[in-house]
Every structure is written in C-alpha cells, then in structure tokens.
Coordinates of C-alpha atoms in Angstrom, one line a residue:
M1 CA 262.6 64.0 146.9
N2 CA 262.1 61.7 143.9
P3 CA 265.5 60.5 142.8
L4 CA 264.3 59.6 139.3
P5 CA 264.6 62.0 136.3
P6 CA 261.1 63.3 135.2
D7 CA 261.3 61.8 131.8
F8 CA 262.2 58.4 133.2
A9 CA 259.3 58.5 135.7
A10 CA 256.9 59.2 132.8
Q11 CA 258.3 56.2 130.9
L12 CA 257.7 54.0 134.0
A13 CA 254.1 55.2 134.2
A14 CA 253.6 53.8 130.7
L15 CA 254.8 50.3 131.5
S16 CA 252.5 47.3 132.0
P17 CA 252.3 45.4 135.3
L18 CA 254.3 42.6 133.7
Q19 CA 257.0 44.9 132.6
L20 CA 257.2 46.6 136.0
A21 CA 257.5 43.2 137.7
W22 CA 260.4 42.2 135.5
L23 CA 262.1 45.6 135.9
S24 CA 261.8 45.6 139.6
G25 CA 263.7 42.3 139.9
Y26 CA 266.3 43.5 137.3
C27 CA 266.9 46.7 139.2
W28 CA 267.2 45.0 142.5
A29 CA 269.8 42.6 141.1
Q30 CA 271.8 45.4 139.6
A31 CA 271.8 47.3 142.9
G32 CA 273.1 44.2 144.6
G33 CA 270.1 43.9 146.9
Q34 CA 271.1 46.9 148.9
A35 CA 268.7 48.8 151.2
V36 CA 267.2 52.0 150.0
P37 CA 269.1 55.0 151.5
S38 CA 267.2 56.7 154.3
D39 CA 267.2 60.1 152.6
V40 CA 265.3 58.5 149.6
A41 CA 263.0 56.3 151.6
A42 CA 261.9 58.9 154.2
P43 CA 260.1 61.3 151.7
A44 CA 258.3 58.3 150.1
A45 CA 257.1 57.1 153.5
A46 CA 255.9 60.6 154.4
A47 CA 253.8 60.8 151.3
H48 CA 251.4 58.2 152.9
S49 CA 249.6 59.0 156.1
A50 CA 248.8 55.4 156.8
P51 CA 251.5 53.2 155.1
S52 CA 250.6 49.6 154.6
A53 CA 253.0 46.7 155.0
P54 CA 255.1 46.0 151.9
A55 CA 253.5 43.4 149.6
E56 CA 255.2 40.1 149.4
P57 CA 256.4 38.9 146.0
L58 CA 254.8 35.8 144.6
R59 CA 257.0 32.8 145.5
V60 CA 256.9 30.1 142.9
A61 CA 258.0 26.5 143.9
V62 CA 259.4 24.5 141.0
I63 CA 259.3 20.9 142.1
S64 CA 261.1 18.2 140.2
A65 CA 260.2 14.5 140.6
S66 CA 262.9 12.7 138.6
Q67 CA 263.9 9.1 138.2
T68 CA 266.7 9.4 135.7
G69 CA 267.5 13.2 135.8
N70 CA 265.5 14.4 132.8
A71 CA 262.7 16.0 134.9
R72 CA 265.3 17.6 137.2
A73 CA 267.0 19.1 134.2
V74 CA 263.8 20.5 132.8
A75 CA 262.8 22.0 136.1
E76 CA 266.2 23.7 136.4
Q77 CA 265.6 25.2 133.0
L78 CA 262.2 26.4 134.0
Q79 CA 263.5 28.0 137.2
Q80 CA 266.3 29.8 135.3
K81 CA 263.7 31.2 132.7
L82 CA 261.5 32.4 135.5
A83 CA 264.4 34.0 137.4
A84 CA 265.6 35.8 134.2
A85 CA 262.0 37.2 133.9
G86 CA 262.3 38.6 137.5
V87 CA 260.1 35.9 139.2
H88 CA 261.0 34.7 142.7
A89 CA 261.2 31.0 141.7
T90 CA 263.0 28.3 143.6
H91 CA 263.7 24.8 142.3
I92 CA 263.6 21.9 144.8
A93 CA 263.8 18.2 144.3
A94 CA 260.7 16.3 145.5
A95 CA 262.9 14.3 147.9
D96 CA 264.0 17.6 149.6
Y97 CA 260.5 19.1 149.7
K98 CA 258.4 18.8 152.8
P99 CA 254.9 17.7 151.6
K100 CA 253.2 19.4 154.5
N101 CA 254.4 22.8 153.2
L102 CA 252.2 22.4 150.1
A103 CA 249.2 23.9 151.8
A104 CA 251.1 27.2 152.3
E105 CA 252.2 27.4 148.6
R106 CA 250.6 29.9 146.3
L107 CA 252.0 28.7 142.9
V108 CA 253.6 25.3 142.3
L109 CA 255.0 24.0 139.0
L110 CA 255.6 20.3 139.1
V111 CA 257.8 18.5 136.5
T112 CA 257.5 14.7 137.0
S113 CA 258.5 11.6 135.3
T114 CA 256.7 8.2 135.7
Q115 CA 258.1 4.8 136.7
G116 CA 256.8 1.2 136.8
E117 CA 253.1 0.9 136.2
G118 CA 252.2 4.6 136.0
E119 CA 253.7 5.4 139.5
P120 CA 255.5 8.5 140.7
P121 CA 259.3 8.5 140.8
E122 CA 260.8 7.3 144.0
E123 CA 261.6 10.7 145.4
A124 CA 258.0 11.9 145.0
L125 CA 256.3 9.1 146.8
S126 CA 255.9 11.0 150.1
L127 CA 254.3 13.9 148.3
Y128 CA 252.0 11.5 146.4
K129 CA 251.0 9.6 149.5
L130 CA 250.1 12.9 151.2
L131 CA 247.9 14.1 148.3
S132 CA 246.2 10.7 147.9
G133 CA 245.8 9.9 151.6
K134 CA 243.5 10.6 154.5
K135 CA 245.6 13.6 155.6
A136 CA 245.5 15.4 152.2
P137 CA 245.4 19.2 152.7
Q138 CA 242.8 21.5 151.1
L139 CA 244.6 23.6 148.4
A140 CA 242.0 26.3 147.6
G141 CA 244.6 29.0 147.5
L142 CA 247.0 27.2 145.2
R143 CA 247.6 27.6 141.5
F144 CA 249.6 24.9 139.8
A145 CA 250.7 23.4 136.5
V146 CA 252.1 19.9 135.8
L147 CA 254.6 18.8 133.1
G148 CA 254.9 15.0 132.6
L149 CA 257.8 13.1 131.2
G150 CA 257.2 9.5 130.2
D151 CA 257.5 6.7 127.7
S152 CA 254.6 5.9 125.5
S153 CA 255.7 2.3 125.1
Y154 CA 254.2 1.7 128.6
P155 CA 250.4 1.4 129.0
L156 CA 250.1 4.0 131.7
F157 CA 252.0 6.8 129.8
C158 CA 252.8 9.7 132.1
G159 CA 250.5 8.2 134.7
A160 CA 252.2 10.0 137.6
A161 CA 251.7 13.4 135.9
R162 CA 248.0 12.6 135.3
D163 CA 247.6 11.6 139.0
F164 CA 249.3 14.6 140.4
D165 CA 247.4 16.9 138.1
R166 CA 244.1 15.3 139.2
L167 CA 244.9 15.2 142.9
L168 CA 245.9 18.9 143.0
A169 CA 242.7 19.9 141.3
D170 CA 240.5 17.6 143.4
L171 CA 242.0 19.2 146.5
G172 CA 241.0 22.7 145.4
G173 CA 244.0 23.8 143.4
E174 CA 243.5 25.9 140.2
R175 CA 245.3 24.9 137.0
L176 CA 247.4 27.7 135.6
L177 CA 247.9 25.7 132.5
E178 CA 246.7 22.3 131.3
R179 CA 249.0 19.4 131.9
Q180 CA 251.4 18.5 129.1
D181 CA 252.7 15.0 128.6
C182 CA 256.1 14.4 126.9
D183 CA 257.4 11.2 125.3
L184 CA 261.0 10.0 125.4
D185 CA 262.0 12.6 122.9
Y186 CA 260.7 15.3 125.2
R187 CA 262.8 18.3 124.6
A188 CA 260.8 20.1 121.9
T189 CA 257.5 19.5 123.7
A190 CA 258.8 20.5 127.1
E191 CA 260.4 23.7 125.6
A192 CA 257.1 24.7 124.1
W193 CA 255.4 24.2 127.4
L194 CA 258.0 26.3 129.2
E195 CA 257.4 29.1 126.6
R196 CA 253.7 29.0 127.5
I197 CA 254.0 28.8 131.3
V198 CA 256.6 31.5 131.9
P199 CA 254.5 34.4 130.7
L200 CA 251.5 33.1 132.7
V201 CA 253.6 33.0 135.9
C202 CA 254.9 36.4 135.2
E203 CA 251.3 37.7 135.0
Q204 CA 250.5 36.1 138.3
A205 CA 253.7 37.6 139.9
A206 CA 252.8 41.1 138.6
A207 CA 249.2 40.8 139.8
A208 CA 250.3 39.6 143.2
A209 CA 252.9 42.2 144.0
P210 CA 255.3 44.1 141.7
A211 CA 258.0 43.8 144.3
A212 CA 261.7 43.5 144.0
V213 CA 263.3 40.1 144.0
P214 CA 266.5 39.9 146.1
S215 CA 269.5 38.7 144.2
G216 CA 270.4 35.1 144.6
V217 CA 267.1 33.9 146.0
S218 CA 266.3 31.9 142.9
A219 CA 269.2 29.6 143.0
S220 CA 268.4 26.1 142.0
T221 CA 269.0 23.2 144.3
G222 CA 269.8 20.9 141.3
T223 CA 273.0 18.9 140.9
A224 CA 275.9 20.9 139.4
A225 CA 277.0 19.9 136.0
P226 CA 279.9 17.4 135.9
A227 CA 283.4 18.6 135.1
S228 CA 283.8 16.0 132.3
A229 CA 283.2 17.1 128.8
Y230 CA 281.3 13.8 128.3
G231 CA 277.6 13.3 129.0
K232 CA 274.4 12.0 127.6
A233 CA 274.6 14.2 124.5
N234 CA 278.3 13.6 124.1
P235 CA 279.0 10.0 125.4
F236 CA 282.4 8.7 126.0
P237 CA 283.7 5.7 123.9
A238 CA 284.6 3.3 126.7
T239 CA 286.6 0.3 125.9
L240 CA 285.1 -3.1 126.8
L241 CA 287.8 -4.7 129.0
A242 CA 286.0 -7.9 130.1
R243 CA 282.7 -9.8 129.8
Q244 CA 281.9 -12.9 131.8
K245 CA 278.7 -14.9 132.3
I246 CA 278.1 -15.2 136.0
T247 CA 275.1 -17.5 136.0
G248 CA 275.6 -21.3 135.8
R249 CA 275.4 -23.4 132.7
D250 CA 272.0 -24.8 133.6
S251 CA 270.5 -21.4 134.7
D252 CA 267.4 -20.1 133.0
K253 CA 269.0 -16.6 133.3
D254 CA 271.9 -15.2 131.3
V255 CA 273.6 -12.5 133.5
R256 CA 276.9 -10.9 132.3
H257 CA 279.5 -9.1 134.4
I258 CA 280.9 -6.3 132.2
E259 CA 283.9 -4.1 132.8
L260 CA 284.5 -0.9 130.9
D261 CA 287.5 1.5 130.8
L262 CA 286.8 5.2 131.6
S263 CA 290.5 6.2 131.5
G264 CA 290.9 9.7 130.0
S265 CA 287.2 10.5 130.1
G266 CA 287.1 12.7 133.2
L267 CA 283.9 10.9 134.2
S268 CA 283.5 10.2 137.8
Y269 CA 280.8 8.2 139.6
R270 CA 279.8 7.1 143.1
A271 CA 278.3 3.9 144.4
G272 CA 274.6 4.0 143.7
D273 CA 274.9 5.8 140.4
A274 CA 273.8 4.4 137.0
L275 CA 275.7 4.2 133.7
G276 CA 273.9 5.3 130.5
V277 CA 274.6 3.1 127.5
W278 CA 274.1 4.1 123.9
F279 CA 273.9 1.0 121.6
D280 CA 273.5 0.0 118.0
N281 CA 270.5 -2.1 117.0
D282 CA 271.0 -5.7 115.8
P283 CA 271.8 -5.7 112.0
A284 CA 269.9 -8.9 111.5
V285 CA 266.7 -7.4 113.0
V286 CA 267.2 -4.3 110.9
D287 CA 267.4 -6.3 107.8
E288 CA 264.3 -8.3 108.8
I289 CA 262.3 -5.1 109.1
L290 CA 263.6 -3.7 105.8
A291 CA 262.6 -6.9 104.0
A292 CA 259.1 -6.9 105.5
V293 CA 258.4 -3.4 104.3
S294 CA 260.0 -3.9 100.9
L295 CA 263.0 -1.6 101.3
T296 CA 266.6 -2.2 100.3
G297 CA 268.0 0.1 103.0
E298 CA 269.6 2.5 100.6
E299 CA 266.5 4.7 100.4
E300 CA 266.9 7.9 102.3
A301 CA 265.0 9.6 105.1
S302 CA 265.4 12.8 107.1
I303 CA 266.4 12.0 110.7
N304 CA 266.7 15.0 113.0
G305 CA 267.3 17.2 110.0
Q306 CA 269.9 15.0 108.5
V307 CA 269.3 12.9 105.4
K308 CA 270.7 9.4 105.5
P309 CA 270.0 5.9 104.3
I310 CA 267.2 4.2 106.2
R311 CA 269.4 1.2 107.1
Q312 CA 271.9 3.5 108.8
A313 CA 269.1 5.2 110.6
L314 CA 267.6 1.9 111.8
L315 CA 271.0 0.8 113.1
H316 CA 272.0 4.0 115.0
D317 CA 269.1 6.4 115.3
L318 CA 265.7 4.8 115.6
E319 CA 264.1 2.7 118.3
I320 CA 263.2 -0.8 117.2
G321 CA 263.7 -2.6 120.6
L322 CA 260.8 -1.0 122.3
N323 CA 257.4 -0.9 120.6
T324 CA 254.8 1.8 121.0
P325 CA 251.1 2.2 120.6
Q326 CA 251.8 4.9 118.0
F327 CA 253.7 2.4 115.9
V328 CA 250.8 -0.2 116.1
Q329 CA 248.2 2.4 115.2
G330 CA 250.3 4.0 112.4
Y331 CA 251.4 0.7 110.9
A332 CA 247.9 -0.7 111.1
E333 CA 246.6 2.2 109.0
I334 CA 249.3 1.8 106.4
S335 CA 249.3 -2.0 106.2
G336 CA 245.5 -2.4 106.2
S337 CA 245.9 -5.6 108.4
P338 CA 242.5 -6.4 110.0
E339 CA 244.3 -7.9 113.1
L340 CA 246.4 -4.8 113.5
Q341 CA 243.4 -2.5 113.0
Q342 CA 241.5 -4.4 115.7
A343 CA 244.5 -4.1 118.0
A344 CA 244.9 -0.4 117.3
E345 CA 241.2 0.3 118.1
G346 CA 241.5 -1.8 121.3
N347 CA 244.4 -1.8 123.8
A348 CA 247.2 -0.7 121.5
A349 CA 249.6 -0.3 124.4
A350 CA 249.1 -3.8 125.6
Y351 CA 249.5 -5.1 122.0
A352 CA 252.7 -3.1 121.6
A353 CA 254.1 -4.5 124.9
A354 CA 253.5 -8.1 123.8
N355 CA 254.7 -7.7 120.1
P356 CA 258.1 -6.4 119.0
V357 CA 258.4 -4.1 115.9
A358 CA 260.2 -6.8 113.9
G359 CA 257.6 -9.4 114.8
I360 CA 254.7 -7.2 113.7
V361 CA 256.1 -6.2 110.3
S362 CA 257.2 -9.8 109.6
R363 CA 253.7 -11.2 110.3
H364 CA 252.0 -8.3 108.5
P365 CA 254.3 -7.2 105.6
A366 CA 253.5 -4.0 103.7
K367 CA 255.2 -1.7 101.3
L368 CA 256.4 1.5 103.0
T369 CA 258.6 4.3 102.0
A370 CA 261.7 5.1 104.0
T371 CA 260.0 8.3 105.2
Q372 CA 256.9 6.4 106.3
L373 CA 259.0 3.9 108.3
A374 CA 261.1 6.5 110.0
G375 CA 257.9 8.5 110.9
L376 CA 256.5 5.5 112.7
L377 CA 259.5 5.1 115.0
R378 CA 260.9 7.1 117.9
P379 CA 264.5 8.2 118.3
L380 CA 266.8 5.7 119.9
A381 CA 267.1 6.1 123.7
P382 CA 270.0 5.0 125.9
R383 CA 269.5 2.4 128.5
L384 CA 270.5 2.9 132.2
Y385 CA 272.2 0.2 134.3
S386 CA 273.0 0.3 138.0
I387 CA 276.7 0.5 138.4
S388 CA 278.1 -2.6 140.3
S389 CA 281.5 -1.2 141.3
A390 CA 282.8 1.5 143.5
P391 CA 285.6 3.8 142.2
E392 CA 287.4 3.3 145.5
E393 CA 287.9 -0.4 144.4
A394 CA 287.6 -0.3 140.6
G395 CA 289.7 2.9 139.9
E396 CA 289.0 4.1 136.4
E397 CA 286.9 1.1 135.5
V398 CA 283.1 0.8 135.8
H399 CA 281.4 -2.5 136.1
L400 CA 277.8 -3.5 135.1
T401 CA 275.7 -6.5 135.9
V402 CA 273.5 -7.1 132.8
G403 CA 270.7 -9.5 132.5
V404 CA 270.3 -10.5 128.9
L405 CA 266.7 -10.4 127.8
R406 CA 265.8 -13.5 125.7
Y407 CA 262.4 -14.6 124.6
E408 CA 260.5 -16.2 121.8
H409 CA 257.8 -14.5 119.7
H410 CA 255.8 -16.7 117.4
G411 CA 258.6 -19.3 117.5
I412 CA 261.3 -16.8 116.6
P413 CA 264.0 -16.3 119.3
R414 CA 264.6 -12.6 120.2
T415 CA 267.1 -10.8 122.3
G416 CA 266.9 -7.4 124.1
A417 CA 268.3 -4.6 122.0
A418 CA 270.7 -3.1 124.5
S419 CA 271.5 -6.3 126.6
G420 CA 272.1 -8.2 123.4
F421 CA 274.5 -5.5 122.2
L422 CA 276.5 -5.6 125.4
A423 CA 276.4 -9.4 125.8
E424 CA 277.0 -10.5 122.2
R425 CA 277.4 -8.0 119.5
I426 CA 280.3 -6.0 120.8
A427 CA 283.7 -7.6 121.1
E428 CA 286.3 -7.0 123.8
D429 CA 288.6 -4.0 123.0
E430 CA 285.8 -2.4 121.0
T431 CA 284.1 0.7 122.5
V432 CA 280.7 1.4 124.0
R433 CA 279.3 5.0 124.2
V434 CA 278.5 5.7 127.8
F435 CA 277.7 8.5 130.3
V436 CA 277.2 8.7 134.1
E437 CA 273.7 9.3 135.4
P438 CA 274.1 10.4 139.0
N439 CA 271.6 8.9 141.5
P440 CA 272.0 11.1 144.6
R441 CA 268.9 9.5 146.3
F442 CA 270.6 6.1 146.4
R443 CA 273.8 6.8 148.5
L444 CA 275.3 5.1 151.5
P445 CA 274.8 7.0 154.8
E446 CA 277.4 9.6 155.6
N447 CA 278.0 8.2 159.0
P448 CA 280.3 5.1 158.6
E449 CA 278.9 3.5 161.7
T450 CA 275.3 3.4 160.4
P451 CA 273.8 -0.1 159.8
V452 CA 272.7 -0.9 156.3
V453 CA 270.1 -3.3 155.1
M454 CA 270.3 -4.2 151.4
I455 CA 267.3 -5.9 149.7
G456 CA 267.6 -7.1 146.1
A457 CA 266.7 -9.8 143.6
G458 CA 268.4 -10.8 140.4
T459 CA 270.5 -8.1 138.9
G460 CA 269.2 -5.8 141.7
I461 CA 272.3 -6.9 143.5
A462 CA 274.5 -4.6 141.4
P463 CA 274.5 -1.5 143.5
F464 CA 275.0 -3.5 146.7
R465 CA 278.2 -4.9 145.3
A466 CA 279.3 -1.3 144.8
F467 CA 278.2 -0.4 148.4
M468 CA 280.2 -3.2 149.9
Q469 CA 283.3 -2.3 147.8
Q470 CA 283.0 1.3 149.1
R471 CA 282.4 0.4 152.7
A472 CA 285.4 -2.0 152.6
A473 CA 287.7 0.6 151.0
N474 CA 286.5 3.3 153.5
G475 CA 286.9 1.0 156.5
D476 CA 283.3 1.7 157.6
S477 CA 282.4 0.0 160.8
G478 CA 278.6 -0.1 160.3
K479 CA 276.8 -3.5 160.1
N480 CA 275.7 -4.7 156.7
W481 CA 272.8 -7.1 156.0
L482 CA 272.0 -8.6 152.6
F483 CA 268.6 -10.0 151.5
F484 CA 269.1 -11.5 148.1
G485 CA 266.8 -13.7 146.0
N486 CA 267.2 -15.7 142.8
P487 CA 266.0 -19.1 141.5
H488 CA 268.8 -21.5 142.4
F489 CA 271.7 -21.3 144.8
T490 CA 274.1 -23.4 142.5
Q491 CA 273.2 -21.5 139.3
D492 CA 272.2 -18.0 140.2
F493 CA 274.3 -16.8 143.2
L494 CA 275.7 -13.7 141.6
Y495 CA 279.2 -12.7 142.8
Q496 CA 279.1 -15.7 145.2
T497 CA 282.8 -15.7 146.1
E498 CA 282.9 -12.0 146.8
W499 CA 279.9 -12.2 149.2
Q500 CA 281.4 -15.2 150.9
A501 CA 284.7 -13.3 151.4
W502 CA 282.9 -10.3 152.8
A503 CA 281.1 -12.6 155.2
K504 CA 284.3 -14.3 156.3
E505 CA 286.0 -10.9 156.8
G506 CA 283.0 -9.8 159.0
L507 CA 282.1 -6.9 156.7
L508 CA 278.9 -8.7 155.7
S509 CA 277.3 -9.0 159.2
K510 CA 274.2 -11.0 158.2
Y511 CA 272.8 -12.5 155.1
S512 CA 269.3 -13.9 154.2
F513 CA 269.0 -15.8 150.9
A514 CA 265.8 -16.7 149.1
W515 CA 266.4 -19.4 146.4
S516 CA 262.9 -19.5 145.0
R517 CA 263.1 -22.8 143.0
D518 CA 265.3 -24.9 145.3
Q519 CA 262.3 -26.4 147.1
A520 CA 258.7 -27.2 146.3
E521 CA 257.3 -24.0 147.8
K522 CA 258.6 -20.8 146.2
I523 CA 260.5 -18.5 148.7
Y524 CA 261.2 -14.9 147.9
V525 CA 263.0 -12.1 149.7
Q526 CA 259.7 -10.7 151.1
H527 CA 259.3 -14.1 152.9
K528 CA 262.8 -13.8 154.4
I529 CA 262.0 -10.2 155.6
R530 CA 258.9 -11.5 157.5
E531 CA 260.9 -14.4 159.0
E532 CA 263.5 -11.9 160.3
A533 CA 261.0 -9.4 161.6
A534 CA 262.3 -9.1 165.2
E535 CA 265.9 -8.6 164.3
L536 CA 265.1 -6.3 161.4
W537 CA 263.0 -4.1 163.7
Q538 CA 266.0 -3.9 166.1
W539 CA 268.2 -2.7 163.2
L540 CA 265.6 -0.1 162.4
Q541 CA 265.6 1.1 166.0
Q542 CA 269.4 1.3 165.7
G543 CA 269.1 3.8 162.9
A544 CA 269.6 1.4 160.0
Y545 CA 269.2 2.6 156.4
V546 CA 267.1 0.3 154.1
Y547 CA 267.9 0.0 150.4
V548 CA 265.8 -1.9 147.8
C549 CA 266.8 -2.5 144.2
G550 CA 264.9 -4.5 141.6
D551 CA 261.7 -4.9 139.7
A552 CA 259.2 -2.1 140.5
S553 CA 256.0 -3.8 139.5
R554 CA 256.4 -7.0 141.6
M555 CA 259.4 -7.4 143.8
A556 CA 259.6 -3.8 145.2
K557 CA 255.9 -3.8 146.0
D558 CA 256.0 -7.1 147.7
V559 CA 259.1 -6.0 149.7
E560 CA 257.3 -2.8 150.8
Q561 CA 254.3 -4.8 152.0
A562 CA 256.6 -7.1 154.0
L563 CA 258.3 -4.1 155.6
L564 CA 255.0 -2.6 156.5
A565 CA 254.0 -5.9 158.1
V566 CA 257.2 -6.1 160.1
I567 CA 256.8 -2.5 161.3
A568 CA 253.1 -3.0 162.3
E569 CA 253.8 -6.3 164.1
Q570 CA 257.0 -5.4 165.9
G571 CA 256.2 -1.8 166.6
R572 CA 252.6 -2.6 167.6
L573 CA 251.3 -0.1 165.1
S574 CA 248.1 0.1 163.1
P575 CA 248.4 -0.2 159.3
D576 CA 248.1 3.6 158.9
E577 CA 250.7 4.2 161.6
A578 CA 253.0 1.7 159.9
E579 CA 252.6 3.6 156.6
D580 CA 253.4 6.8 158.4
Y581 CA 256.5 5.2 160.0
L582 CA 257.8 4.0 156.7
D583 CA 257.1 7.3 155.0
T584 CA 259.0 9.1 157.8
L585 CA 262.0 6.8 157.0
R586 CA 261.6 7.7 153.4
Q587 CA 261.6 11.4 154.1
E588 CA 264.6 11.1 156.4
G589 CA 266.5 9.3 153.6
R590 CA 266.6 6.0 155.5
Y591 CA 264.3 4.1 153.1
R592 CA 265.7 4.3 149.6
R593 CA 264.7 2.4 146.5
D594 CA 266.3 2.0 143.0
V595 CA 263.5 0.3 141.1
Y596 CA 262.9 -0.2 137.4

C-alpha cells in the first residue's frame, strides 16, 4: 500500500523535477539513509511487471587546484551549497584526484588558481599534463565548468583556468557555464558564479535521476578549519623578536632572518607551511603618490563601505606595491598622457610589471579626486613566505627568510612593499599581523627512514631549514641531500653554520652547492643535478622524495628539465617515458614543489 497521505501525494505530483531532486535528498538524510521496509517496497515493486534497475544519481566532482588555499576554500563552499541542494557532490583536491578517472566523470566543476607564467598550481600539474598530452582522453560525455582565481598584475591572468577550460572543451566536454575569472579580491565574483552554477547543476541532477542521496556522501576532503581564532581575516599581532641580515656585506642580495612570537595565538604550523603577512605601505611612497595627483591625504573615499581619509586608505587598505593593467588603463584615461595611452592600448600588463604605481604617477602627474584614486587601486593583499623553522625546534616562534626587493626605476631607488616593511619599517618589539597558510602538499614523508632530496636557490632554502630542524628533533634516520645555489660562497651561503653542523653530525648526508658567480662559467643547481646523475638515480630507486623550492619561471623549470635528463639517461628511458616516470613520482607525492 502507498504509505503517503492522499493529499501529500497530490502535492508531490505538482512539484517540478528540480524540487523533487532536492526533496529526495532531504528525505533520505532525514531518514538516516535507512533501507525501505519490505512491506512498503514490495507493493511498489509488484506494480511494475518488468522493473528496471534503479537510476544512479548524478555524481558531481568538485575539483580544487589551489596554490595558497583560496581555490580550495571556494571549492569547499561550492560543494556545501550543492549538498544543501540535495546534489551528490564530492570535493577533492587535484593532488588527490586520479587524472585517468576524468573520462568516467559526468559533471566536473573545477576551481583553479594560477601560478608563475600562467601555469597550473603544483597540485594540478598531473591533470594538466594528461589533458594536454598525447594520452588525453575523449570527454564527449562530460559537462564541466571552470572558475579561475588569479592576479591581474600578471600578464597571463588566470592562464591556468583558460587552459583547463579550453582543453576540456577541445576534448569533447560541454560547458555547463562559461568560465569566470576572479582577481585577487575574488570573493564577490566567485560568490556570484556559485549562485549561477548551483541551479544549473541541480537541473542536471534532476534530469539525470531524481534519486535519493545517501547521507554523508558529500563530505568534503578539504582541510579542517584551524582551532585558533586567528586567520587570514583576523590576523594575529605577532611581536618581532629578532631581525638579522644573513648575506655578506658585499653581497648583491639583502636577505633577512626574521623571528616572530606566536605565543598566545593558538596558531600552529608544520614544516613546509607558509606564513601570511599583512603589512602597511611605505608612508614616503604614499605621500609621493598623493603629491603627484594633487591630494592632501585628508580627502575621503569609501573603502569597503567605510569612509576614511585617502592617506589612511593608501597606508593600510589599498595595493600600491603591485601594479595592474587596470591601473595603467584607468590612469591613462584620466591623465591624458600620450605615453600612458599608448601603453594602455598595447601590452598594458607588461607596462604595469615594469613600472610601479608611484613611478607612473610621478612621471605623469594629474589631478584626481580621492574616489578616482581609490577606484584605480585593488585592495591590499597579504604576502606569503615559506616558514624556515620547525615548531619542534622553534617552539612558539616562527622564522622567515625574506629577500628584500630593491631596484631603481628612472633613477629613483625603490623597495618591495612587504619585504621593505619587514626589513626596515617595523622595529623590534612592534607587531606584525600574521596567519598560517597550511601547505599540505609540501610535507616530509611519514616514514622517518625515507631519503630526502632538497633542491633550492636563494631564499628557496627556507623550508629545507625547517625540514632539517624537524628531522633532527624527530631523530629521523633517513638520508638527506641538499642542492643549494646562490651567487657567492663567502657572501650568500644562507644559514652556513647550521648546515655545516648538520653535515658534521651526519644528519646532512650529502650536499651539492652551486655558487654561480665564483668562477668564470656560471654554475646553477641544475648543473649539479646533472653532475650527480648516477647517485641521484640510486636515491630515487631507494624511494627518495624530491623537493624543489624557488622561482617558478626559471629555476624550477630548469631543475625539472635536469631531473628529466637524469631519469632518461640513468633509467634508459625515452623522453616521454621520463615524463611519465616523473609524473608518477608527482602523483605518489614523491616529487613536490613549492614555487613562486
């Protein structure tokens, strides 16, 4: 017999497919996912002389490809919205997703950031290589949508999102919604995209099968929220304990070792994580900009719904350290400068990368209102630094290794906004607003006996200092090999005494240094990798994990080419086979990169 009241059954008949799909999931969850009693199920089965197999609900894969955690957070939010709407949606990080499964998917929602020169995040490289390679699958049965997070100050803004969107379509996939690109201030744009995509997915789910969704199946695989009350939106005021220059007097580089106190914050971190730093802009640069646009600084503008003097906004709320094409184009229109108008009509991104905001307005002064100036600038964004300490050694301190950006623009010396703040403008015992940005894809192996190969240049040595501190504190027995490069041995050997002590103790099993300017021919870490090909191959055969930290556009690419050459030569593999071998290491978590 039908267990439903007649009037309720009539109400059900009036519902749309979308409403039925939502209701089915809701009812299943309320019932706790229990099986239908036999006395109810039997009559229903008897009503059909030739019952068909129950239809499968549409399974939606929400894949996040994240570099700093923002894409992961948006993907988690998307999965939660879909689950609340009764859709069988599962969130999985790209690093945990098996690319070969893509051909069997019916609906994929990809949220991806971009790194380097328009490249995919580290955790999505395997997926990207599959889609762009010779073994790319045909995706004729796939519907998809892509949300990109990026930074418009870079020429290839949201390049990874554009590439994924194009590749999925070229392989036969059908767009469920056009790609949306989000800038650094991504939240409002991303939220609007979520509000558009969720109803579309619900329609697909209803059309596929208005079937029940078992409770608990939509659980996200994302990282749990930290226990501390402090985070990116509510940073902790950490006291600056110490700051020391660790490059020599005659070095061309200015690298600072910085120690901050996290006592009382409840913040915790692990070796491999990053520290987010909120900073104030340089008052001298702020005043230079104000003078160039004929403002006193007392004029008011609305910033995030709050009215405040423009000088305060430039100091604390607006980005003046990183220029954008939008600033170049907008300021060119207001100022009427022929040079700027030509740049805006040409490669505005390249012009923005080569010319700071203060340099542009000083060379092309114009009269602006506070509202106009504020409208040309993005909100201030924190900077992320690889942590160079392990809590097992540093306790409630956190250490950073900061290279200070110094350059000249039209004869005027300039300093990086965040690095200058940490190196010069804040005094010891003052506070820095910080938060921990977990980096779960850059961790030491769980097995303490596993060999580790660390490859870095310049401040890329930071996480490896943390690794060594952790391995020393844990008493790990695995071998450790450091490849490190910098210009000069006497001036640029960062943390020299510590590395020498670890070598003397036997914790640092092997080291290969590349001092690029200590001889006529420049030598970099990739050259040392090729020199050590035979032994490096042995370490790989012993199960070694390989870690790379440094510049994404040059150093990391050159290192990867050197590794591929070693694998091909020592393993007697073709170039394609070497690529497959390295990608297998990446998927197994044995090849990990922290590049910027």
